[in-house]
mmCIF file of N, CA and C in Angstrom:
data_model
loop_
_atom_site.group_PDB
_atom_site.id
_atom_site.type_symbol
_atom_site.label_atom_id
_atom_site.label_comp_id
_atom_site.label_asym_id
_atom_site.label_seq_id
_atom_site.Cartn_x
_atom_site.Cartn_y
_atom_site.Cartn_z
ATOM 1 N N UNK C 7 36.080 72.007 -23.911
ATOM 2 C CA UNK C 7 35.235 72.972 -23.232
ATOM 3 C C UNK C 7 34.935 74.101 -24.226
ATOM 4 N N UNK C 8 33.828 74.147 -24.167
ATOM 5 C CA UNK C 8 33.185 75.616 -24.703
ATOM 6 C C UNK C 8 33.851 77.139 -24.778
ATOM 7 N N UNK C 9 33.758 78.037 -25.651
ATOM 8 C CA UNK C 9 34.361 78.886 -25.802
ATOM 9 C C UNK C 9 33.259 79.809 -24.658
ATOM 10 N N UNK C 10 32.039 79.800 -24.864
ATOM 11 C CA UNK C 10 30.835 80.212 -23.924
ATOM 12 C C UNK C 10 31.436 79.800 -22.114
ATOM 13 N N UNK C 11 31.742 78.790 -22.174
ATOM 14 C CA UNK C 11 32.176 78.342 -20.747
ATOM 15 C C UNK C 11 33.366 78.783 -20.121
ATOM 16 N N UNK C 12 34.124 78.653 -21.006
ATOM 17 C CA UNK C 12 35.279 79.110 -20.642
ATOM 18 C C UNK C 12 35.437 81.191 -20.187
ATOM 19 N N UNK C 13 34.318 81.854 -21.290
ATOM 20 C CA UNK C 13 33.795 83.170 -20.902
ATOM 21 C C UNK C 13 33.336 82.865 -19.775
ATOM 22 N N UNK C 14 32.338 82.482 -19.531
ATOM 23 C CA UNK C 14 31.375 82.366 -18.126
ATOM 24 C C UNK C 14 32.497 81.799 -16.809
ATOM 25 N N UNK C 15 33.271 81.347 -16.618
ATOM 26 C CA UNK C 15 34.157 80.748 -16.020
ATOM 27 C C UNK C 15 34.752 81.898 -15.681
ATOM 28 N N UNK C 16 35.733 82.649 -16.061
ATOM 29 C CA UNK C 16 36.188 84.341 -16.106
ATOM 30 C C UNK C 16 35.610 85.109 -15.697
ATOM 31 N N UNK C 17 34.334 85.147 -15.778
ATOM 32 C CA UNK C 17 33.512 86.321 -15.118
ATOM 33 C C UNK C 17 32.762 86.111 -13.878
ATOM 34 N N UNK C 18 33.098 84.940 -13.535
ATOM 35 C CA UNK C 18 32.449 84.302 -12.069
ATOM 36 C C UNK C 18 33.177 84.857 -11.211
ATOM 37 N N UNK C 19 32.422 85.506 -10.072
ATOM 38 C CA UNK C 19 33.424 85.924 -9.003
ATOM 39 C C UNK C 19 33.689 84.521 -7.980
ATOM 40 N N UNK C 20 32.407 83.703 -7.926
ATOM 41 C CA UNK C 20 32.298 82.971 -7.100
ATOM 42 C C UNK C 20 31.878 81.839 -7.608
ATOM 43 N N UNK C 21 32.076 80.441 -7.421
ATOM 44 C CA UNK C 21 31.898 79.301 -7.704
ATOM 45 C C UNK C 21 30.205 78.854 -8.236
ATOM 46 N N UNK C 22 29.625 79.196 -7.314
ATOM 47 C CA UNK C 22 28.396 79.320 -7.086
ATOM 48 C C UNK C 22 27.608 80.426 -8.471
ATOM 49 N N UNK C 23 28.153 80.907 -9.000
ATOM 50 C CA UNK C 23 28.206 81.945 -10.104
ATOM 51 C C UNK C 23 27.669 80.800 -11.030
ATOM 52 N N UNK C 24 29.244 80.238 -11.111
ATOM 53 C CA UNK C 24 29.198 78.969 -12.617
ATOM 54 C C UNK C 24 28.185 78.188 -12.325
ATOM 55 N N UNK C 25 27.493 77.840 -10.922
ATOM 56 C CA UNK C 25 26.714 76.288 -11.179
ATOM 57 C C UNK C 25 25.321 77.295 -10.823
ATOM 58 N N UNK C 26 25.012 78.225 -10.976
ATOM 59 C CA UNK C 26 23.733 79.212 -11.149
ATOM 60 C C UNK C 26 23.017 79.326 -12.861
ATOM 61 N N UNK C 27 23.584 78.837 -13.540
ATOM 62 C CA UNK C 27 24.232 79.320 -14.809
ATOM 63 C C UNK C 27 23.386 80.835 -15.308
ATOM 64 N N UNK C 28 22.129 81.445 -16.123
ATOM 65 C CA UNK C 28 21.597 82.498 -16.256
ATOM 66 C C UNK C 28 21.283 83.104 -15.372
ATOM 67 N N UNK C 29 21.430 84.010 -14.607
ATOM 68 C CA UNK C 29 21.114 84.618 -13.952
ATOM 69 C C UNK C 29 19.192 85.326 -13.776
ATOM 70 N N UNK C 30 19.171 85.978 -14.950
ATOM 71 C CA UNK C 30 17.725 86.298 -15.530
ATOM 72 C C UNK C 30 17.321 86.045 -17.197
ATOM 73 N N UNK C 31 15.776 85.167 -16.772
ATOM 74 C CA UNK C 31 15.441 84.580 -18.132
ATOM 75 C C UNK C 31 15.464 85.636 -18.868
ATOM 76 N N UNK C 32 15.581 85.711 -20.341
ATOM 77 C CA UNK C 32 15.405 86.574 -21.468
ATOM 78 C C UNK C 32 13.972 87.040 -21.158
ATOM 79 N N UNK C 33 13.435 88.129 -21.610
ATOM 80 C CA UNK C 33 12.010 88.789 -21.833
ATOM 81 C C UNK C 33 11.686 88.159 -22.739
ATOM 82 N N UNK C 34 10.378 87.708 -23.217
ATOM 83 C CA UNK C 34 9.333 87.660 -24.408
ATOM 84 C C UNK C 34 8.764 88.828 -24.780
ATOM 85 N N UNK C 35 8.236 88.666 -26.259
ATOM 86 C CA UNK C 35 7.915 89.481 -26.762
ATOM 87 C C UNK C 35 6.114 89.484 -26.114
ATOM 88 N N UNK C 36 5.741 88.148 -25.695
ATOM 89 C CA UNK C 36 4.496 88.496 -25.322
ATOM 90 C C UNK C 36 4.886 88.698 -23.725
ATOM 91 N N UNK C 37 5.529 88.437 -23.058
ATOM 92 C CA UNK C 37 5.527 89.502 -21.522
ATOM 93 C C UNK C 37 4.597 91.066 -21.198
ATOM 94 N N UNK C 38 4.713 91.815 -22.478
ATOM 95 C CA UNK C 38 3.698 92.384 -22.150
ATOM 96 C C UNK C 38 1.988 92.461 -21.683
ATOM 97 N N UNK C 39 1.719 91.391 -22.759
ATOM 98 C CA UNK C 39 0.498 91.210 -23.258
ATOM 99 C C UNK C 39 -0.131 90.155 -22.287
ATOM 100 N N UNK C 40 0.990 89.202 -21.588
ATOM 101 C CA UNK C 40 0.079 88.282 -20.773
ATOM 102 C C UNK C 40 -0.745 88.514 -19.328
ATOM 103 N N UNK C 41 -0.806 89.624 -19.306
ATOM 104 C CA UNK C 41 -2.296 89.648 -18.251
ATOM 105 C C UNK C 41 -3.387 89.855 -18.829
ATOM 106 N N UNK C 42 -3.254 89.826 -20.086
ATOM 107 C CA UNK C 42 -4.384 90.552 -21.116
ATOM 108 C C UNK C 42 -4.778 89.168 -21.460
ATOM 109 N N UNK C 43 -3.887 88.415 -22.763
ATOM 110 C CA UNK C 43 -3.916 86.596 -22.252
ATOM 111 C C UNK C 43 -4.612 85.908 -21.279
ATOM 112 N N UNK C 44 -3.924 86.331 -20.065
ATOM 113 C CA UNK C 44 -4.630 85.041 -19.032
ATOM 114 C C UNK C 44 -6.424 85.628 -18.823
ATOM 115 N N UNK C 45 -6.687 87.633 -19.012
ATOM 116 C CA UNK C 45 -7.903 87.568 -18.375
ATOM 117 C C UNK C 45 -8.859 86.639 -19.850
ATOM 118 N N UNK C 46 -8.454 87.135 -20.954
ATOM 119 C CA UNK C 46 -9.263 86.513 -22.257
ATOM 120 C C UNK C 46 -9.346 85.055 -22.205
ATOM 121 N N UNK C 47 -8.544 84.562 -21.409
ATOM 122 C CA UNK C 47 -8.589 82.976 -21.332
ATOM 123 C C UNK C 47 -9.544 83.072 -20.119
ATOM 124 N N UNK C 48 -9.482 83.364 -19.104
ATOM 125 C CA UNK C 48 -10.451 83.498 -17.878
ATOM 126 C C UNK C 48 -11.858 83.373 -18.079
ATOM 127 N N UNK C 49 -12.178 84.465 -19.290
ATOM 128 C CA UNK C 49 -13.344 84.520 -20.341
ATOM 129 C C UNK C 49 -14.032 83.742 -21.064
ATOM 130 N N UNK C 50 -12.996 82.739 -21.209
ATOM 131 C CA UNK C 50 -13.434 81.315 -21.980
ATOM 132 C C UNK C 50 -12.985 81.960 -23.112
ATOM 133 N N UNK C 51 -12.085 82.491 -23.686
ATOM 134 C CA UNK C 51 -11.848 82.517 -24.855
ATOM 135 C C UNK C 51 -10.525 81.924 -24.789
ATOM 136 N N UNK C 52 -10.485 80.311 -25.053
ATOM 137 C CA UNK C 52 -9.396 79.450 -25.403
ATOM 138 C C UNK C 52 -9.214 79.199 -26.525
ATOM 139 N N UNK C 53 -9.255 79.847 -27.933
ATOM 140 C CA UNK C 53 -8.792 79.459 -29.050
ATOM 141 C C UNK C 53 -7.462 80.413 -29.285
ATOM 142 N N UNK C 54 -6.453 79.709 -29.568
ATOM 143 C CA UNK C 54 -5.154 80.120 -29.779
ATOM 144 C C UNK C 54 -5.169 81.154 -30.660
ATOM 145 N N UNK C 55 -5.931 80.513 -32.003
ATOM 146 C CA UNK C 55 -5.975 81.592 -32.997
ATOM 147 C C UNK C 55 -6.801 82.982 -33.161
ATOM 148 N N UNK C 56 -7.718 82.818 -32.306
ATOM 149 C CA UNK C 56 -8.110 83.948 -32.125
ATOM 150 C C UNK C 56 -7.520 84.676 -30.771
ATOM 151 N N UNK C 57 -7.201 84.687 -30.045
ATOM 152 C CA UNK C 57 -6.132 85.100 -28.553
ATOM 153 C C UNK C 57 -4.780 85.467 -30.181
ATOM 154 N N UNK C 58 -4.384 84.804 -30.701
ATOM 155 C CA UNK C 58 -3.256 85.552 -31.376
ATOM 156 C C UNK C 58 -3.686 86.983 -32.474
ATOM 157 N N UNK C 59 -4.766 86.550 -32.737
ATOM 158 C CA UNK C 59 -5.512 87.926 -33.716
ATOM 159 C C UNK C 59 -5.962 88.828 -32.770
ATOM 160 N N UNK C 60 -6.345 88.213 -31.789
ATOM 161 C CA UNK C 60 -6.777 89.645 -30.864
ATOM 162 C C UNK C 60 -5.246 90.431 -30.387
ATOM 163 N N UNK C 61 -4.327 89.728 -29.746
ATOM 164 C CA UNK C 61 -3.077 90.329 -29.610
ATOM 165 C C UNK C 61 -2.548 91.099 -30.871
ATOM 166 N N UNK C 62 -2.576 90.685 -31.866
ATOM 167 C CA UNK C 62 -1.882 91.322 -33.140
ATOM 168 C C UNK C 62 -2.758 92.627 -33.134
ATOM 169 N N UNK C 63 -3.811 93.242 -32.646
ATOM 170 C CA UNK C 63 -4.802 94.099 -32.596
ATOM 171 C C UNK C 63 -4.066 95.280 -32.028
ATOM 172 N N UNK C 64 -3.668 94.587 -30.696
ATOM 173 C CA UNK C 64 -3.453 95.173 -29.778
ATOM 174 C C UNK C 64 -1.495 95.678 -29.970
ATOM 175 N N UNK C 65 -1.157 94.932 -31.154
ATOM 176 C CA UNK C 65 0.347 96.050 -31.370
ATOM 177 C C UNK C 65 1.417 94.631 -31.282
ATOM 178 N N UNK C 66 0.668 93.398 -30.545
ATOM 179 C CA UNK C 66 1.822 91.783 -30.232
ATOM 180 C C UNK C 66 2.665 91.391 -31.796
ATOM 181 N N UNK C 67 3.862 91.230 -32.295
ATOM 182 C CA UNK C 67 4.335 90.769 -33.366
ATOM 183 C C UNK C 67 4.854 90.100 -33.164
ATOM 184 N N UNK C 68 4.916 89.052 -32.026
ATOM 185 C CA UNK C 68 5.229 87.925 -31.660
ATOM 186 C C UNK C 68 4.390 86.995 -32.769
ATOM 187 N N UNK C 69 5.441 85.486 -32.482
ATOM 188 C CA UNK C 69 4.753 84.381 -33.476
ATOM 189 C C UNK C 69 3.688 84.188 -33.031
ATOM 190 N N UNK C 70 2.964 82.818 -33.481
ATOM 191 C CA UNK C 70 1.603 82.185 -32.814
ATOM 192 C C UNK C 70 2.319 81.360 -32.240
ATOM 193 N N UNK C 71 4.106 80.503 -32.436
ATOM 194 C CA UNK C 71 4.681 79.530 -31.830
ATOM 195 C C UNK C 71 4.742 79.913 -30.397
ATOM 196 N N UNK C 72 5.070 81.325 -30.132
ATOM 197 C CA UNK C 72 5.376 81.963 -28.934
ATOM 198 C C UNK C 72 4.268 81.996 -27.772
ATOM 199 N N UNK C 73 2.745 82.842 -28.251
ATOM 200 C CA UNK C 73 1.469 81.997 -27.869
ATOM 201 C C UNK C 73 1.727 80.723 -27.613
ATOM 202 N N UNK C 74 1.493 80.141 -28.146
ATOM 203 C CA UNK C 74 1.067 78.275 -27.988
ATOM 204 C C UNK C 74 1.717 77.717 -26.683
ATOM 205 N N UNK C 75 3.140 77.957 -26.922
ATOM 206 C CA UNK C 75 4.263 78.092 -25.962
ATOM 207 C C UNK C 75 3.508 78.164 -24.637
ATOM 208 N N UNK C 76 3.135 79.313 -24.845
ATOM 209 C CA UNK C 76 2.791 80.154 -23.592
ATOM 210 C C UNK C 76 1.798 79.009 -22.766
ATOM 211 N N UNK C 77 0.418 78.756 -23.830
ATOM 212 C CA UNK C 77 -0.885 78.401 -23.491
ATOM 213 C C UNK C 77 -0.733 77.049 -23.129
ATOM 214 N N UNK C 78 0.025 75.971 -23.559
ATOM 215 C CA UNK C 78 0.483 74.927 -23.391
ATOM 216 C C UNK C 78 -0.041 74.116 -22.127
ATOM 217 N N UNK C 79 0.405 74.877 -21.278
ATOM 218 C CA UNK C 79 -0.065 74.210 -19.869
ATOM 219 C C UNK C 79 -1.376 74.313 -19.640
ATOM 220 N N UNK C 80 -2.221 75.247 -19.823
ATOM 221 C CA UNK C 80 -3.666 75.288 -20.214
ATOM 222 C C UNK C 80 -4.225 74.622 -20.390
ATOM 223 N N UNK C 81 -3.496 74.268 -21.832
ATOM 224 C CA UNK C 81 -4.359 73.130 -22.627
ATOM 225 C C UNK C 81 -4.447 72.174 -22.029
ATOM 226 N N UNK C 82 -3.207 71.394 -21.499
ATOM 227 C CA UNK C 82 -3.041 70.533 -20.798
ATOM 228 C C UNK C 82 -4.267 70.279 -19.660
ATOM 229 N N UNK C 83 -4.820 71.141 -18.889
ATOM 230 C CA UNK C 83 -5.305 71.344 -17.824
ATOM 231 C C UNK C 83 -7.359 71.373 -18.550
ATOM 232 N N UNK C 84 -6.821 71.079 -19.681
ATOM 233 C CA UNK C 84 -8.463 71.084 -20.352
ATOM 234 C C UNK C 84 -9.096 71.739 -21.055
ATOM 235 N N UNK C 85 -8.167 72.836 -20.880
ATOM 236 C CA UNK C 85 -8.769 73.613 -22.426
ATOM 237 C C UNK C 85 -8.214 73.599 -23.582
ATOM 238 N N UNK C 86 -8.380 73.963 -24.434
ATOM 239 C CA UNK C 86 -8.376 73.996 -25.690
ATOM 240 C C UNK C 86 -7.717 75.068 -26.743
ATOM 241 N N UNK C 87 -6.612 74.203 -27.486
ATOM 242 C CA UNK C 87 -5.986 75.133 -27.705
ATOM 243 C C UNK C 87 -5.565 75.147 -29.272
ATOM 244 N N UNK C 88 -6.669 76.035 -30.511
ATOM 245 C CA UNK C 88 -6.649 75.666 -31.691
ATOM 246 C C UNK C 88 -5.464 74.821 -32.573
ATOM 247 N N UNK C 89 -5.178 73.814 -33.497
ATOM 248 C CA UNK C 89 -4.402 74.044 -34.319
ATOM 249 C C UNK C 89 -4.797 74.075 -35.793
ATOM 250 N N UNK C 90 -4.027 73.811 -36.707
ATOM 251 C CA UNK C 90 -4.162 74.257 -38.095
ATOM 252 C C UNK C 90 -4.766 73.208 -38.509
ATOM 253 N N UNK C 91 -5.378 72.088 -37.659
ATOM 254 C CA UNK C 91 -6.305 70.998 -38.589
ATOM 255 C C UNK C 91 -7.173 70.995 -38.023
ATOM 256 N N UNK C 92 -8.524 71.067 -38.260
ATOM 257 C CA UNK C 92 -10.104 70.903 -37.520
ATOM 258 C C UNK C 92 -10.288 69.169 -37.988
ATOM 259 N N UNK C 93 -10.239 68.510 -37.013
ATOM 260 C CA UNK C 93 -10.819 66.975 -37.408
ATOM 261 C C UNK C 93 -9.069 66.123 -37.412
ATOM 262 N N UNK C 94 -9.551 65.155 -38.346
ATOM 263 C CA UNK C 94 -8.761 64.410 -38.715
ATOM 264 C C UNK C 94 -7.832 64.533 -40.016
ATOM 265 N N UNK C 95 -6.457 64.874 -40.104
ATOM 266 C CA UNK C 95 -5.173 65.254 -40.546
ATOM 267 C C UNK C 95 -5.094 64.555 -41.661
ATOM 268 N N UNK C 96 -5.018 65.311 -42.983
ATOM 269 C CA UNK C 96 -5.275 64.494 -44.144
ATOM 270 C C UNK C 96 -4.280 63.632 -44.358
ATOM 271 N N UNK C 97 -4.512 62.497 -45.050
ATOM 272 C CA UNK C 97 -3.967 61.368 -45.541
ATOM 273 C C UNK C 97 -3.656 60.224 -43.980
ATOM 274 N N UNK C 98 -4.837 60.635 -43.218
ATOM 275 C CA UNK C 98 -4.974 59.596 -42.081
ATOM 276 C C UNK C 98 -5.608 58.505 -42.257
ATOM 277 N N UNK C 99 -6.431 58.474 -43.131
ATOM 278 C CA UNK C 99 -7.787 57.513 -43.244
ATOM 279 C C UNK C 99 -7.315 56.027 -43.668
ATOM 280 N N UNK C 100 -6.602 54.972 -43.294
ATOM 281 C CA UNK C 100 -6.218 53.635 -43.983
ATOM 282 C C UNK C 100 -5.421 53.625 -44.189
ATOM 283 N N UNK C 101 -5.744 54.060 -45.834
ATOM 284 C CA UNK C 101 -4.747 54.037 -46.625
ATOM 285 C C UNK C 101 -3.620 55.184 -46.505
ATOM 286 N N UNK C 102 -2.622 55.092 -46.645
ATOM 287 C CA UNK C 102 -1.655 56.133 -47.059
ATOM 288 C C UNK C 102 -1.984 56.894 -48.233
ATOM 289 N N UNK C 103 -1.618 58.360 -48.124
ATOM 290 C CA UNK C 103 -2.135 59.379 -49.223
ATOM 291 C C UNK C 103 -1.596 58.668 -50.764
ATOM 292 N N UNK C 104 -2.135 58.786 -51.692
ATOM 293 C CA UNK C 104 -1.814 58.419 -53.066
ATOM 294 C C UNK C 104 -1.508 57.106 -53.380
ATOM 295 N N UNK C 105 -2.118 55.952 -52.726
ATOM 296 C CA UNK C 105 -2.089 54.705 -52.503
ATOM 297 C C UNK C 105 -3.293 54.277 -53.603
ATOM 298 N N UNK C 106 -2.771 53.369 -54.516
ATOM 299 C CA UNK C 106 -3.434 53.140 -55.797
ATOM 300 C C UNK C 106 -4.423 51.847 -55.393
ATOM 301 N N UNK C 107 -5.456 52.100 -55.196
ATOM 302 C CA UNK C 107 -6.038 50.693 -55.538
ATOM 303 C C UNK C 107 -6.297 49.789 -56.262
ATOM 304 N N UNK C 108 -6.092 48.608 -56.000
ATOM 305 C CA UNK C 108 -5.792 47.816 -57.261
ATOM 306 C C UNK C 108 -7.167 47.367 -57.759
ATOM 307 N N UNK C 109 -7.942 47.075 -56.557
ATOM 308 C CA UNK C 109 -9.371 46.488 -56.951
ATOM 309 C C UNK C 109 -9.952 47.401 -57.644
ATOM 310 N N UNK C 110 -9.673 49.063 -57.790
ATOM 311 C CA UNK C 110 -10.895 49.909 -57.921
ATOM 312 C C UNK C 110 -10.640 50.032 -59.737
ATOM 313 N N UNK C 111 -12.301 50.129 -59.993
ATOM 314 C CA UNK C 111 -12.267 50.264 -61.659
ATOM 315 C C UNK C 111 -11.400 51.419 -62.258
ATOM 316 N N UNK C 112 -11.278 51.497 -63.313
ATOM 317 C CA UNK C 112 -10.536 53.043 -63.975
ATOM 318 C C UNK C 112 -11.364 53.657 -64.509
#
């Protein structure tokens, strides 16, 4: 057993304590910022990367992982949610990246 469990175990008054386990989620650093988030998404402005530059504007020093996080279910639901490749992800095409062809002249 856990050194964590065995704490949490001790400080339970009541049984029901231990099988609750956190009581209250941690805060985010974007908790502030997400009504500001959801109206800019409302707006049609679903690009991650810009929703994270506009927050950084506004004072957010949260990651972009933390965003994404957030927007996730969004996306899911149909919108759109930038990442760091536009198109197709290099060294997708066939061949594997740096794959020598044998047929091709020198």
């Amino acid at each position: 057993m856990g050194g964590n469990t065995v704490r949490r175990a001790a400080r339970a008054e009541t049984p029901e304590q231990m099988l609750n386990g956190r009581q209250r989620p941690r805060p985010s650093q974007l908790d502030p910022f997400k009504s500001h988030v959801d109206k800019l998404w409302a707006e049609g402005c679903t690009n991650a990367i810009h929703l994270h530059a506009e927050l950084q504007k506004l004072g957010y020093q949260g990651s972009y992982a933390i965003l994404s996080e957030y927007l996730r279910p969004r996306h899911r639901r149909g919108g759109t949610v930038a990442t760091t490749y536009q198109g197709r992800r290099p060294g997708t095409a066939g061949r594997p990246s740096g794959h020598r062809l044998a047929d091709a002249p020198p």
